[in-house]
Coordinates of C-alpha atoms in Angstrom, one line a residue:
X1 CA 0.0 0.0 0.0
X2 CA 1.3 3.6 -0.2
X3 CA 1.9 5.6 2.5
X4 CA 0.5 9.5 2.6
X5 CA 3.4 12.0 3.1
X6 CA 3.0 16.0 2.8
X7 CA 6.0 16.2 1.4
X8 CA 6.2 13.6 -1.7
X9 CA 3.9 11.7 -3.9
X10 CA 5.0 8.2 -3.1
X11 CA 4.8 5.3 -5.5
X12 CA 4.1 1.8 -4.9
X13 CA 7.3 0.3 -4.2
X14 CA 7.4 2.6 -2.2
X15 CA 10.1 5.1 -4.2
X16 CA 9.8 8.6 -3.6
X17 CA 9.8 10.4 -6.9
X18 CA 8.0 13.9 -6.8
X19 CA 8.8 16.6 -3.5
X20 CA 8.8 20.2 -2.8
X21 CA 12.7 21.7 -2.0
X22 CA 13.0 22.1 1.8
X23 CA 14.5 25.6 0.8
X24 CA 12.5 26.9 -1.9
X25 CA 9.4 24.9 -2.4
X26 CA 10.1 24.4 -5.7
X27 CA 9.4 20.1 -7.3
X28 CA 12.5 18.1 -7.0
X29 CA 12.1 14.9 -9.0
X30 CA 13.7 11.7 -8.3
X31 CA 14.6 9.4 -10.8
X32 CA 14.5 6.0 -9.7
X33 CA 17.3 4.2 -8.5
X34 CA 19.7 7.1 -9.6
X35 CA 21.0 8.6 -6.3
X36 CA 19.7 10.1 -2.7
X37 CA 20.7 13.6 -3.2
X38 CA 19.3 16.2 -5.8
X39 CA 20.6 19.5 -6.2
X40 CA 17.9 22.1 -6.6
X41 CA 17.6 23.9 -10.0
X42 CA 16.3 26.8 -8.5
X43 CA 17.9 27.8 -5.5
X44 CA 21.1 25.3 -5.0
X45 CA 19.6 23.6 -2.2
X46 CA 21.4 19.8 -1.8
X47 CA 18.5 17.7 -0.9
X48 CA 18.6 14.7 0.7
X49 CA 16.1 12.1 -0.2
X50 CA 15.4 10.6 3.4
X51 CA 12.6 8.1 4.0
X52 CA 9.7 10.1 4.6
X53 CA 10.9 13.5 3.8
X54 CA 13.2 15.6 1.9
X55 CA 15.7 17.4 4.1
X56 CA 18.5 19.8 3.2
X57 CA 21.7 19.5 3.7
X58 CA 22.9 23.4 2.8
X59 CA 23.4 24.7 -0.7
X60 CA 26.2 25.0 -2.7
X61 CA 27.9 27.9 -5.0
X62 CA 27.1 28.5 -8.8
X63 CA 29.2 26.5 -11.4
X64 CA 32.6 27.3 -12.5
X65 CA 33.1 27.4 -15.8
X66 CA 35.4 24.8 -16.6
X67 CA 34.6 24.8 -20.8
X68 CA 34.3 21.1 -20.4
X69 CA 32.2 19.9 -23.4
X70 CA 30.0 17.5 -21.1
X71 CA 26.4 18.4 -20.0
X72 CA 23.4 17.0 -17.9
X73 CA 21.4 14.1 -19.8
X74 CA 23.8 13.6 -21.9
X75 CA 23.8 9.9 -23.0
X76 CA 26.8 8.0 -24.3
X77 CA 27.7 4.3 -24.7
X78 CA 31.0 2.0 -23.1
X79 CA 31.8 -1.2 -24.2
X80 CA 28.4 -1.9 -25.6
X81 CA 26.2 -0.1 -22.8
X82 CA 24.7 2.7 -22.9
X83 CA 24.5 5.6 -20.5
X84 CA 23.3 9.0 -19.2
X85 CA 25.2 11.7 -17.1
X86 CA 22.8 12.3 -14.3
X87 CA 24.7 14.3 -11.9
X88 CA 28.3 16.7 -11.7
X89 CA 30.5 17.9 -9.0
X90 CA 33.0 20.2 -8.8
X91 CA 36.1 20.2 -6.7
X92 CA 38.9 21.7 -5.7
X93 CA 42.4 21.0 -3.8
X94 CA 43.2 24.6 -3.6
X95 CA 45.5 25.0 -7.0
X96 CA 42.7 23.9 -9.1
X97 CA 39.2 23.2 -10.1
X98 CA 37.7 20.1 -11.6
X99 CA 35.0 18.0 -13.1
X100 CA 33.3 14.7 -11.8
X101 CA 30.2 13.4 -13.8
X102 CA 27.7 10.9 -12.4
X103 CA 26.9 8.1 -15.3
X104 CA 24.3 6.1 -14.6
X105 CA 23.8 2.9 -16.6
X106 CA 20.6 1.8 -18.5
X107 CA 21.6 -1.9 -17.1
X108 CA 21.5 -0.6 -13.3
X109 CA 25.2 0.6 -12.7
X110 CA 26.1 3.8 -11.6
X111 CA 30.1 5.3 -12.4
X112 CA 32.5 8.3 -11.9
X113 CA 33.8 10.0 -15.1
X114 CA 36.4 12.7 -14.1
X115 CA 37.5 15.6 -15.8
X116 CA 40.9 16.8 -15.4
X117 CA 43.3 18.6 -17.9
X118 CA 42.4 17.2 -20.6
X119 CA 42.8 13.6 -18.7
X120 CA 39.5 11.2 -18.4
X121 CA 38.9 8.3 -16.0
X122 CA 35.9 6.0 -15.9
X123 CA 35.7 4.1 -12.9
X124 CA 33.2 2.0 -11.1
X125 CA 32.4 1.3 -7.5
X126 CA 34.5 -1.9 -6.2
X127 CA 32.5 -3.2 -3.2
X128 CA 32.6 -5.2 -0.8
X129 CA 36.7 -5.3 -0.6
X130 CA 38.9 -3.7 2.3
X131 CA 41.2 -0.5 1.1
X132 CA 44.3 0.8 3.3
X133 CA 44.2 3.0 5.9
X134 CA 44.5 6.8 4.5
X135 CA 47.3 7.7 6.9
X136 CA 49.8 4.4 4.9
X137 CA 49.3 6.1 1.6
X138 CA 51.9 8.3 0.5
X139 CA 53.1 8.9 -3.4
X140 CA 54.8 6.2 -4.9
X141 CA 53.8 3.6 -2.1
X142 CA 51.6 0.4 -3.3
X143 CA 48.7 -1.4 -2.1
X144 CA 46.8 -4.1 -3.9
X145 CA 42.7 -4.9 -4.4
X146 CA 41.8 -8.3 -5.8
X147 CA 45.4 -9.3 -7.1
X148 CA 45.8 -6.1 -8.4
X149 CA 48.9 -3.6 -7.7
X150 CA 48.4 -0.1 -7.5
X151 CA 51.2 2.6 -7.4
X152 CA 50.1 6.2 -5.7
X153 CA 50.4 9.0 -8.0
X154 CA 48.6 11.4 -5.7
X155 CA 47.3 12.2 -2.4
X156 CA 45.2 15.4 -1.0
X157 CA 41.9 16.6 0.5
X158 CA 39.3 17.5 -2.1
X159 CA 36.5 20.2 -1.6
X160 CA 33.4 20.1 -3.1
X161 CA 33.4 23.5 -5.0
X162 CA 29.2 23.1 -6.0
X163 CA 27.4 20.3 -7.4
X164 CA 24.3 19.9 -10.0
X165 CA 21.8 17.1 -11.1
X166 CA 21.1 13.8 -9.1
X167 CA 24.2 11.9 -6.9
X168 CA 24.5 9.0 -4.6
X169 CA 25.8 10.9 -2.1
X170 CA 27.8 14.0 -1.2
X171 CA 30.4 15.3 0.8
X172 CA 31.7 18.9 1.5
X173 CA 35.3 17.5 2.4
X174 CA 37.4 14.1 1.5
X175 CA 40.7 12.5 1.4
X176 CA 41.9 10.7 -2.1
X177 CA 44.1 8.7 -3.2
X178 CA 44.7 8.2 -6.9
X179 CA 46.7 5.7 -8.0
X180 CA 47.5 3.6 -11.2
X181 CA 47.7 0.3 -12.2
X182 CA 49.0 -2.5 -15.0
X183 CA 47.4 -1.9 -19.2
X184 CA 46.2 1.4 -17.7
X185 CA 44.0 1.3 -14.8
X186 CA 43.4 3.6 -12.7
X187 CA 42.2 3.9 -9.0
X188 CA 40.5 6.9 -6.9
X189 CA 40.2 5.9 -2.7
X190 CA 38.5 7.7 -1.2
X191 CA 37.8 8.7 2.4
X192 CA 35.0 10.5 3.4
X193 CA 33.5 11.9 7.2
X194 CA 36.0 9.3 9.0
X195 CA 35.3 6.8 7.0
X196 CA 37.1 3.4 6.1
X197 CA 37.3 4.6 2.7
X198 CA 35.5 3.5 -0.7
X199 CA 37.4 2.4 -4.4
X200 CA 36.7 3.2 -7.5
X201 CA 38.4 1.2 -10.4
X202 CA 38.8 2.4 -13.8
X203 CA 40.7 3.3 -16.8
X204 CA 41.4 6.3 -18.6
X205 CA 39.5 7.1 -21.6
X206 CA 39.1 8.8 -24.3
X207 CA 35.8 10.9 -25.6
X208 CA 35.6 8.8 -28.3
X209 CA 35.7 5.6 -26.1
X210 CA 32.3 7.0 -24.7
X211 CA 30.4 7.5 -27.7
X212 CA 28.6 10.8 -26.7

């Protein structure tokens, strides 16, 4: 049966699509399956898709203009499936600004495409594994995930500069680790509100490679 809220239409399932921004009043839609927290259109308000209610967690600043090429339901296709860019966010280590897009797959997965100098890695949640502490990793050191070495190129704190479109989560303040691997791959750790930390495994890629 579906439950009566004053603050969504809830479906069936029950999967809150449709609210009203805690902020602004203004509808907030919810795709389904495509991520907790929406970024209001209107007045920047992140909103957090709780249970029974929307709630706000504070609002973020307008975009930067980065000139990247990439835009909001924007589909594209890897290795035979397709995708749309649902969601973006912009951060910053203090000497520069950068882009990550939210894919999410038409077969239920949802991945990380970042931006960066001219430099593009996909990469896809890796769950269920155990990553090193943030306070071993230092540039150049190694750790391994599922038989896999990885060699740090690069660790900092990253800021979340503003964000737009749909996410799985977000965070004003992490710590990352990037790292490579062997025939190209490439790793992001990261470690957010105390957290154990969470991979991300991937390659870099090319435009072309995503078929936009």
């Amino acid at each position: 049966s579906t439950r009566y809220s004053p603050y969504f239409t809830l479906q069936p399932h029950p999967v809150m699509r449709v609210g009203d921004c805690p902020s602004c009043r203004a509808p907030v839609e919810f795709k389904p399956g495509a991520g907790k927290i929406k970024v209001c259109e209107y007045c920047h308000t992140v909103v957090l898709r709780g249970e029974f209610k929307l709630e706000t967690l504070g609002k973020v600043a307008d975009l930067v203009d980065t000139q990247s090429p990439l835009k909001l339901m924007l589909s594209g296709q890897y290795s035979g499936n397709t995708f749309t860019i649902i969601g973006r966010i912009q951060k910053s280590h203090g000497t520069g600004t950068w882009d990550e897009w939210c894919l999410s797959f038409d077969d239920g997965r949802t991945a990380w495409l970042s931006e960066s100098e001219g430099e593009w890695n996909l990469m896809f949640p890796l769950e269920g594994i155990g990553v090193p502490a943030a306070d071993q990793l230092r540039p150049l050191s190694s750790f391994s995930l599922r038989d896999r070495t990885f060699v740090v190129e690069e660790v900092g704190t990253a800021h979340t500069v503003t964000a737009e479109g749909q996410l799985p989560d977000f965070n004003r303040e992490h710590v990352y680790a990037d790292a490579t691997g062997p025939k190209g791959a490439f790793c992001s750790l990261d470690y957010a509100d105390g957290g154990s930390g969470e991979a991300f495994v991937g390659a870099r890629v090319t435009i072309a490679q995503l078929g936009f």
